[in-house]
mmCIF file of N, CA and C in Angstrom:
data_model
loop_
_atom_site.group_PDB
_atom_site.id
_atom_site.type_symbol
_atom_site.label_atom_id
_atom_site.label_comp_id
_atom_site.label_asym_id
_atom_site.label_seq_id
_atom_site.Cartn_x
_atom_site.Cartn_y
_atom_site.Cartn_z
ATOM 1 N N UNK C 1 5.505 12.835 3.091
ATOM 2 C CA UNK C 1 5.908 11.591 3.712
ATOM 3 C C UNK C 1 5.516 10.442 2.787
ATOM 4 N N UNK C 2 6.701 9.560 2.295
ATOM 5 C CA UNK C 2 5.517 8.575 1.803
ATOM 6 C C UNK C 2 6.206 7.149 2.458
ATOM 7 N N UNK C 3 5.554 5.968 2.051
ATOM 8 C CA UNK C 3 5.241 5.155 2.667
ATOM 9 C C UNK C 3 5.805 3.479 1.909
ATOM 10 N N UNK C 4 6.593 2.959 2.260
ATOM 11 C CA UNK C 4 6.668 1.941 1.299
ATOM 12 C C UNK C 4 6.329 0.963 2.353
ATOM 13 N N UNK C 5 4.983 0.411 1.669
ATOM 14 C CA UNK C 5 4.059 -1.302 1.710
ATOM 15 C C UNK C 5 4.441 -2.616 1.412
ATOM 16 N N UNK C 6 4.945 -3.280 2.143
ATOM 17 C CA UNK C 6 5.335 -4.620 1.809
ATOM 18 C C UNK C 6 4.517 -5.947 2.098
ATOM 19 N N UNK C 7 4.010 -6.098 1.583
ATOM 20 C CA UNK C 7 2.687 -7.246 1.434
ATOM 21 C C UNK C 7 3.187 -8.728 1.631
ATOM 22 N N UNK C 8 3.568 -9.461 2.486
ATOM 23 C CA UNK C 8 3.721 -10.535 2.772
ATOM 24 C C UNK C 8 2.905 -11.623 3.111
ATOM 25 N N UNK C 9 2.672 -12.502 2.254
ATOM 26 C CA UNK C 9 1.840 -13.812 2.197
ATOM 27 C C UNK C 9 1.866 -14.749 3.635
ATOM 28 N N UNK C 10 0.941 -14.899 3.968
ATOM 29 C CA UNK C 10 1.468 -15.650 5.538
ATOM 30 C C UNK C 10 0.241 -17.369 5.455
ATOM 31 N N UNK C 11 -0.541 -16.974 4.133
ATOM 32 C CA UNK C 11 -1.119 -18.505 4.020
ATOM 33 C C UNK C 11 -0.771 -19.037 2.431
ATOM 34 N N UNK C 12 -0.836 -20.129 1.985
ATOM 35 C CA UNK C 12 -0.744 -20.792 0.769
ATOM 36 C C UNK C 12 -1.473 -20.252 -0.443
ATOM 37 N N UNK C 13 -1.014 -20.313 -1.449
ATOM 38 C CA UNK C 13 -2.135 -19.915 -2.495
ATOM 39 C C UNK C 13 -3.371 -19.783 -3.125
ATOM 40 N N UNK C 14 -3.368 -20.909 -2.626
ATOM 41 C CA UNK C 14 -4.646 -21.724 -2.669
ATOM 42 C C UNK C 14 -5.739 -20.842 -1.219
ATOM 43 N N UNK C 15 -5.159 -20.318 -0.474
ATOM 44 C CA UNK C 15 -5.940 -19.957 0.655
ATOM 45 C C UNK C 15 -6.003 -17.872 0.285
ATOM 46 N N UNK C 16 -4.932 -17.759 -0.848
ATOM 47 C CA UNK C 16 -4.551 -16.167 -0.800
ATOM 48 C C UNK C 16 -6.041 -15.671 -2.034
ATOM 49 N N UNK C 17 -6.076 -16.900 -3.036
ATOM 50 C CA UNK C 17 -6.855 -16.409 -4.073
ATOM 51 C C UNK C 17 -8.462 -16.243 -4.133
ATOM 52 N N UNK C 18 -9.009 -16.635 -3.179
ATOM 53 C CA UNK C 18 -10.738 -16.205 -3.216
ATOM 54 C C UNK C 18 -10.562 -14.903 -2.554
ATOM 55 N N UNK C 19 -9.278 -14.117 -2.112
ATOM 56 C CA UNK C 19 -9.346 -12.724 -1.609
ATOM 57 C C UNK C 19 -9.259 -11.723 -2.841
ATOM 58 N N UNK C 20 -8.383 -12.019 -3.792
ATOM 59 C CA UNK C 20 -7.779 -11.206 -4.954
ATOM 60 C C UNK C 20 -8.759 -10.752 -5.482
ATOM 61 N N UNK C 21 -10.057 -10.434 -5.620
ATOM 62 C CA UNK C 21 -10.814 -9.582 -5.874
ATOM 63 C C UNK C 21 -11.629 -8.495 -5.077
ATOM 64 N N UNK C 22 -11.785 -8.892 -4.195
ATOM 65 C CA UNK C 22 -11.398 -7.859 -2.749
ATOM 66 C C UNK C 22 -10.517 -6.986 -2.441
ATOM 67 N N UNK C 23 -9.404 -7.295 -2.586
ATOM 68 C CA UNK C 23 -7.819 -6.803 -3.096
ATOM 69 C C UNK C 23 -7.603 -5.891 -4.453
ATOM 70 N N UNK C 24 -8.446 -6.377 -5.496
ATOM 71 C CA UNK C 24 -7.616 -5.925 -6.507
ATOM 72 C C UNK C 24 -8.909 -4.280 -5.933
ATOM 73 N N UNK C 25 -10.173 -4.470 -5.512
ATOM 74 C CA UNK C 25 -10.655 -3.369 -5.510
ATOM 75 C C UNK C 25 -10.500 -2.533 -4.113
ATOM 76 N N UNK C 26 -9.408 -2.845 -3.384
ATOM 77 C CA UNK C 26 -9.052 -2.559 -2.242
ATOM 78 C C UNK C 26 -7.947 -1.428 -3.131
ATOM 79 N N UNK C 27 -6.961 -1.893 -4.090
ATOM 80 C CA UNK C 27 -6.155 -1.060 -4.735
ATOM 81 C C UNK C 27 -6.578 -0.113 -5.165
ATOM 82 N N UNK C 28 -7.477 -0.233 -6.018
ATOM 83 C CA UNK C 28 -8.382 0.622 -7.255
ATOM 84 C C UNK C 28 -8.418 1.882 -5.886
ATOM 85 N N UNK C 29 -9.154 1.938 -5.127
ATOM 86 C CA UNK C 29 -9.759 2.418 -4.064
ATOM 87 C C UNK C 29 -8.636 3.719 -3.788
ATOM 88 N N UNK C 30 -7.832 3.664 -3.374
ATOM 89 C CA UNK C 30 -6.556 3.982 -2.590
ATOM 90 C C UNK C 30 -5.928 4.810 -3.687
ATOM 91 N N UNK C 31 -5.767 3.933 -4.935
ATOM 92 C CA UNK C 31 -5.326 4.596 -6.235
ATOM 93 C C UNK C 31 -6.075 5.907 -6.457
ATOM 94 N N UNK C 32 -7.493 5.529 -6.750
ATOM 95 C CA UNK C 32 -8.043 6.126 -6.654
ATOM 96 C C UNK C 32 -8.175 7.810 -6.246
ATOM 97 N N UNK C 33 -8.151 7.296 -4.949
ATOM 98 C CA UNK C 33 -7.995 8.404 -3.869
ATOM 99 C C UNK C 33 -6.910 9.041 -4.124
ATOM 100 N N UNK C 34 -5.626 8.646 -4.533
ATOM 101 C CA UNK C 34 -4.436 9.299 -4.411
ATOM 102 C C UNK C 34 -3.418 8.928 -3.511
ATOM 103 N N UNK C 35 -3.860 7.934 -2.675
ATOM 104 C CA UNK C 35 -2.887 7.266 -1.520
ATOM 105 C C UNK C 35 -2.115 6.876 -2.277
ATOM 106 N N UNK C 36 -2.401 5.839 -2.911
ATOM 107 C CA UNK C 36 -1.368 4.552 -3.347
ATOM 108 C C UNK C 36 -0.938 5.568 -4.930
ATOM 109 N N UNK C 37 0.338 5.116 -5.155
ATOM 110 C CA UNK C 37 1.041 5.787 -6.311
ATOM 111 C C UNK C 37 1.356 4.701 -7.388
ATOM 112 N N UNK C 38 2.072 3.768 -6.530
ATOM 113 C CA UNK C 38 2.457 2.608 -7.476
ATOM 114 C C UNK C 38 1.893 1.493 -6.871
ATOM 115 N N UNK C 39 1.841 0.130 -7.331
ATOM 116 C CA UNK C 39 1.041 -0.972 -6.658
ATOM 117 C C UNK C 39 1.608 -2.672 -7.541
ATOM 118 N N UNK C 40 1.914 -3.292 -6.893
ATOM 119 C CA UNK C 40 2.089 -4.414 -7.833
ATOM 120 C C UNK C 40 2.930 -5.733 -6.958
ATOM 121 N N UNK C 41 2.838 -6.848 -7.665
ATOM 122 C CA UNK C 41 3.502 -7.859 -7.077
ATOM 123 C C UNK C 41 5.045 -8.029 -7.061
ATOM 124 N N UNK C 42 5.475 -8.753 -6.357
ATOM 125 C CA UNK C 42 7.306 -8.624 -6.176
ATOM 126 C C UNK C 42 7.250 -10.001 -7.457
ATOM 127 N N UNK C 43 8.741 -9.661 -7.484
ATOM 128 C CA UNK C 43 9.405 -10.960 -8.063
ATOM 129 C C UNK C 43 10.155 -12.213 -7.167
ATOM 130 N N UNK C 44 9.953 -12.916 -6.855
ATOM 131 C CA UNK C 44 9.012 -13.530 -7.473
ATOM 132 C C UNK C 44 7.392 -13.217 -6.909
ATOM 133 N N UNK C 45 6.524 -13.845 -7.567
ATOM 134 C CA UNK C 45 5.202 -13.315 -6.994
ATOM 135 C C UNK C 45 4.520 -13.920 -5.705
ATOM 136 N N UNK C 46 5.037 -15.174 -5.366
ATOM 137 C CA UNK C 46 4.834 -15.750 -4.455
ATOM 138 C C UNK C 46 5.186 -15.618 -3.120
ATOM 139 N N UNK C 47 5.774 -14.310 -3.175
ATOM 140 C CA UNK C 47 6.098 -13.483 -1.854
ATOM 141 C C UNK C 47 5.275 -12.956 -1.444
ATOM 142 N N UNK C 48 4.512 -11.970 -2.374
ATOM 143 C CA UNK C 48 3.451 -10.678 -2.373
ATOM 144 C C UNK C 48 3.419 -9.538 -3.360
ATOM 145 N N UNK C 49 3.824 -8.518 -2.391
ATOM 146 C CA UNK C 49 3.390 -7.410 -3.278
ATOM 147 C C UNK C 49 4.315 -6.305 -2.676
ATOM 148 N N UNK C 50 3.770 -4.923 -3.325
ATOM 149 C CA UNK C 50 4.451 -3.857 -2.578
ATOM 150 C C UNK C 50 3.692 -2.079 -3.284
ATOM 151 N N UNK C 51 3.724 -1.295 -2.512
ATOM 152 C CA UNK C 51 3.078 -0.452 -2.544
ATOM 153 C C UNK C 51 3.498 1.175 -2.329
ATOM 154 N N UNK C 52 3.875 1.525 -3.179
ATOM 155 C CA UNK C 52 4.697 3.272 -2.395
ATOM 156 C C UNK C 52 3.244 4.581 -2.243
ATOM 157 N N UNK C 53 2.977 4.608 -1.615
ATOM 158 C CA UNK C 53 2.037 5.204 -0.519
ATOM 159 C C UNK C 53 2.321 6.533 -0.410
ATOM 160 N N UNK C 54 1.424 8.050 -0.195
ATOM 161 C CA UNK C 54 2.099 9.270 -0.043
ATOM 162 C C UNK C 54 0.468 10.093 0.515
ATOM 163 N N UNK C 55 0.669 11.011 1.217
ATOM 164 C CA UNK C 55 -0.093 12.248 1.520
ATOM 165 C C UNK C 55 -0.746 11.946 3.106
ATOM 166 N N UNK C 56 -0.460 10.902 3.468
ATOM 167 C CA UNK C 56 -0.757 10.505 4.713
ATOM 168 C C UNK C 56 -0.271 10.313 6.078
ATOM 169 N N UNK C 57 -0.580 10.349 7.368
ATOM 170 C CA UNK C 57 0.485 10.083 8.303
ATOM 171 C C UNK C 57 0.750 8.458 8.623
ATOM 172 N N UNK C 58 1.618 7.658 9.249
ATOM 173 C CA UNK C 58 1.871 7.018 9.897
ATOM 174 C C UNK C 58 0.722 6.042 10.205
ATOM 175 N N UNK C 59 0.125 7.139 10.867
ATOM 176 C CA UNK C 59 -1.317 5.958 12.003
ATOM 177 C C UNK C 59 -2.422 5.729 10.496
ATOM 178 N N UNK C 60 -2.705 6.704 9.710
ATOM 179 C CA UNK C 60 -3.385 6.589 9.187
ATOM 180 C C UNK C 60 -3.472 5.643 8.187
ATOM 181 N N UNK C 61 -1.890 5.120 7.256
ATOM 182 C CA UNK C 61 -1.107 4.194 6.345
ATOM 183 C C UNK C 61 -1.461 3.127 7.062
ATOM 184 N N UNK C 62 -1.052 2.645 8.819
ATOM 185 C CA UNK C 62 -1.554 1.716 9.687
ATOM 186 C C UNK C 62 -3.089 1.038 9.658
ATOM 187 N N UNK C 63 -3.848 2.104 9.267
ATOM 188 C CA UNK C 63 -5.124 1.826 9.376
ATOM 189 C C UNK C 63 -5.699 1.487 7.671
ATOM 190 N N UNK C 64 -5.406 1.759 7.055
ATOM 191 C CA UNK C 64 -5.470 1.593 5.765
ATOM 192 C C UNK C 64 -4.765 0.257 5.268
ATOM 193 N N UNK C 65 -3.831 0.061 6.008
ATOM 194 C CA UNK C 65 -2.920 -2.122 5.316
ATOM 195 C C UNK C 65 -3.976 -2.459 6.275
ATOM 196 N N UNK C 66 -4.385 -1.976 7.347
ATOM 197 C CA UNK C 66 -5.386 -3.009 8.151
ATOM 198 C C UNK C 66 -6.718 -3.255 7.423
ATOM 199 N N UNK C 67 -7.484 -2.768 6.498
ATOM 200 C CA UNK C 67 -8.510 -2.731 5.732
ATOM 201 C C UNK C 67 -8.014 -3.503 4.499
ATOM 202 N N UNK C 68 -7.514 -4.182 4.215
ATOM 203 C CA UNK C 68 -7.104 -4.536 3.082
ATOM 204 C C UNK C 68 -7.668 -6.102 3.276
ATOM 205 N N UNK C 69 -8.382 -6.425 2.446
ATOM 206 C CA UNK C 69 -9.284 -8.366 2.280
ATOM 207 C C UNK C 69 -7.898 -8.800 2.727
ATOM 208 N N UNK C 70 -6.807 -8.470 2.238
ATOM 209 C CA UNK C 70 -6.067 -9.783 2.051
ATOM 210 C C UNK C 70 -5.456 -10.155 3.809
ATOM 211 N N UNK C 71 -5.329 -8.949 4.593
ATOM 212 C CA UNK C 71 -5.103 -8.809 5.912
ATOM 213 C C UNK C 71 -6.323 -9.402 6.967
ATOM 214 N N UNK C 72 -7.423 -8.708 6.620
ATOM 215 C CA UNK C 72 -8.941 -8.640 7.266
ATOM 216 C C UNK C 72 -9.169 -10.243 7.223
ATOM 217 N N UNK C 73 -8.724 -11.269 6.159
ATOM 218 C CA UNK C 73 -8.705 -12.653 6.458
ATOM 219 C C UNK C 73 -7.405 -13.736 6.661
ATOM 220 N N UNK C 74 -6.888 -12.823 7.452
ATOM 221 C CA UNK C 74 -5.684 -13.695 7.561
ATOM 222 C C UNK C 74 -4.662 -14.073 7.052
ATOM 223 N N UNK C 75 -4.743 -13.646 5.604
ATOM 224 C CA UNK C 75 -3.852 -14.477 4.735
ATOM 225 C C UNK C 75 -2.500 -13.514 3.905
ATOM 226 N N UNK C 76 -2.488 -12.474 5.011
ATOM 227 C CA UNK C 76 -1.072 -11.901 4.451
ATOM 228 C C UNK C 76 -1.348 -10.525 5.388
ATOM 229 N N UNK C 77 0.302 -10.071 5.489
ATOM 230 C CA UNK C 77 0.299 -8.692 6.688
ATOM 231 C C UNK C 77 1.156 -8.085 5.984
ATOM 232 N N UNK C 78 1.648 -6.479 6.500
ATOM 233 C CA UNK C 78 2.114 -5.634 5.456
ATOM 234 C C UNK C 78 3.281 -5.285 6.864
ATOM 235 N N UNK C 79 4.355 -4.758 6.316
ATOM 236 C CA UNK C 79 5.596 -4.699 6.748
ATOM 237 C C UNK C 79 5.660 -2.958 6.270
ATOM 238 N N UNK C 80 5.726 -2.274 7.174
ATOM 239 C CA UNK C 80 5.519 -0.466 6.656
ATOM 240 C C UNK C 80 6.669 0.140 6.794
ATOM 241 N N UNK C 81 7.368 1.112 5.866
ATOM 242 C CA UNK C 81 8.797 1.521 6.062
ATOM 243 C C UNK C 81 8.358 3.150 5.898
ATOM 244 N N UNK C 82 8.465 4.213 6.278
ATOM 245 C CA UNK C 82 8.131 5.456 6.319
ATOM 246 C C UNK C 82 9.533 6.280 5.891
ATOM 247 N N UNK C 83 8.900 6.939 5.173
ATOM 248 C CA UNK C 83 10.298 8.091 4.536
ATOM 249 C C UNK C 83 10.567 9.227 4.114
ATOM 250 N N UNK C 84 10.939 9.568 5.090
ATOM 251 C CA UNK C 84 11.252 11.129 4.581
ATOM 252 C C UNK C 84 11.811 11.604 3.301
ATOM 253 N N UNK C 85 11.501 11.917 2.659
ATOM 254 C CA UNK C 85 12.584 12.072 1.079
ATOM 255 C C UNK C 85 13.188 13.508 1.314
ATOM 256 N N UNK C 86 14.399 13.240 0.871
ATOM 257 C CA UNK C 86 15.604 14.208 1.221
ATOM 258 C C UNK C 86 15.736 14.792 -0.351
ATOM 259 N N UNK C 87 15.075 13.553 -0.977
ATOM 260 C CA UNK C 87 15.949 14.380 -2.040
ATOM 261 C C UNK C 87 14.770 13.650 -3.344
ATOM 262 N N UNK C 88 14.090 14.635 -4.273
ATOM 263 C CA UNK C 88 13.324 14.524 -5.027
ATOM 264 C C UNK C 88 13.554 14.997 -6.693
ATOM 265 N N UNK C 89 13.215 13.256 -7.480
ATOM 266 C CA UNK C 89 13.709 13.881 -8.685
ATOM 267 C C UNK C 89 12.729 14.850 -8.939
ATOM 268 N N UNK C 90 13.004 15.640 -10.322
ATOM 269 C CA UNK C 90 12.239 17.008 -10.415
ATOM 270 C C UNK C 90 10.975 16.546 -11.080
ATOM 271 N N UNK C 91 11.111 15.181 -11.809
ATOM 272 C CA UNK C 91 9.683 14.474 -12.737
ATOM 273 C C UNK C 91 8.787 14.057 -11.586
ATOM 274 N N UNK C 92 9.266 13.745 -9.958
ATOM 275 C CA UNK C 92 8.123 13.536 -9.201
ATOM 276 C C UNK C 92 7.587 14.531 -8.551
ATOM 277 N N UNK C 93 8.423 16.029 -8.371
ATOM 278 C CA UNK C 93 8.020 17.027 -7.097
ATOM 279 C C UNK C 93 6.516 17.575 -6.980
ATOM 280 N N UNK C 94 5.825 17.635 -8.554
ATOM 281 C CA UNK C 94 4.564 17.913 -8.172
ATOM 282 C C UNK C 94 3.952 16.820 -7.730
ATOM 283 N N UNK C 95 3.878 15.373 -7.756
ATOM 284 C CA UNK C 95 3.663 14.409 -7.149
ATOM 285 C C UNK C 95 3.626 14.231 -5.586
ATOM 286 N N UNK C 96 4.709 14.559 -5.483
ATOM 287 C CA UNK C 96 5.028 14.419 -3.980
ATOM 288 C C UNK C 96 5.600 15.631 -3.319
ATOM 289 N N UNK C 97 4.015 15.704 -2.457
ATOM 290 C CA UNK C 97 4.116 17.030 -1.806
ATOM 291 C C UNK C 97 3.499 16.537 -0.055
ATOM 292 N N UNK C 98 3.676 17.102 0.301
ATOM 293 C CA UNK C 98 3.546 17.008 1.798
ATOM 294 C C UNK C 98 2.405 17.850 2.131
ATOM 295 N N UNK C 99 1.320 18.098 1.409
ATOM 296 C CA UNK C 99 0.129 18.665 1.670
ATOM 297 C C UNK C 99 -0.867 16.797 1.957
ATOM 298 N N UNK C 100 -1.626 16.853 2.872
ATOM 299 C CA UNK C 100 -2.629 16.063 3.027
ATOM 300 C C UNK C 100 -3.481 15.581 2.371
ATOM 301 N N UNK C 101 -3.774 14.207 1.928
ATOM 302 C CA UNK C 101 -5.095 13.822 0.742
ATOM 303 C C UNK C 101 -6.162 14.137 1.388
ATOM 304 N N UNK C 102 -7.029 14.767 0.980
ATOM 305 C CA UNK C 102 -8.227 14.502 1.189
ATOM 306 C C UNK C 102 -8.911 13.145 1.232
ATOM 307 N N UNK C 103 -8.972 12.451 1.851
ATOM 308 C CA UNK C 103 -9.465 10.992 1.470
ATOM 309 C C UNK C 103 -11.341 10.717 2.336
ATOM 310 N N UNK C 104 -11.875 12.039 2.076
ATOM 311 C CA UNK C 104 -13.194 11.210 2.308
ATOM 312 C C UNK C 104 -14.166 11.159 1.324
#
């Protein structure tokens, strides 16, 4: 299952940036772990961000944008799209497998 993250700014810039280091190690984290696959800001950047997500369910992806600095203070919420993939190029299939992360 994976997961596409859409990071939407809901305060000014000026109010988004004493979080971005909270954030950037909120990513690391997740990366880390194996959740998060890809990670980065949209174009333009003043939208947000976006995130393709994998090995997890639903509630759990839910609970994970909720831990994120940039959410936890107000200043941006995530928009979650869930997806079944029907159809996998062959450079991602060991990537994306439908076995569970371990994430503790």
């Amino acid at each position: 299952m994976l997961h596409l993250l859409q990071l939407h700014y809901t305060a000014a810039e000026d109010e988004v940036t004493p979080h971005i280091t909270g954030h950037v190690a909120y990513l690391e984290r997740h990366h880390a772990a194996g959740t998060f696959l890809i990670s980065g800001q949209t174009v333009p950047t003043s939208d947000g961000g976006a995130i393709i997500a994998h090995g997890v369910d639903r509630d759990t992806i839910e609970q994970i944008t909720a831990q994120d600095p940039f959410v936890t203070n107000g200043v941006a919420k995530y928009t979650i799209t869930t997806i079944t993939p029907g159809r996998i190029h062959p450079a991602l299939a060991d990537v994306l497998t439908d076995e569970p992360l371990n994430l503790q």
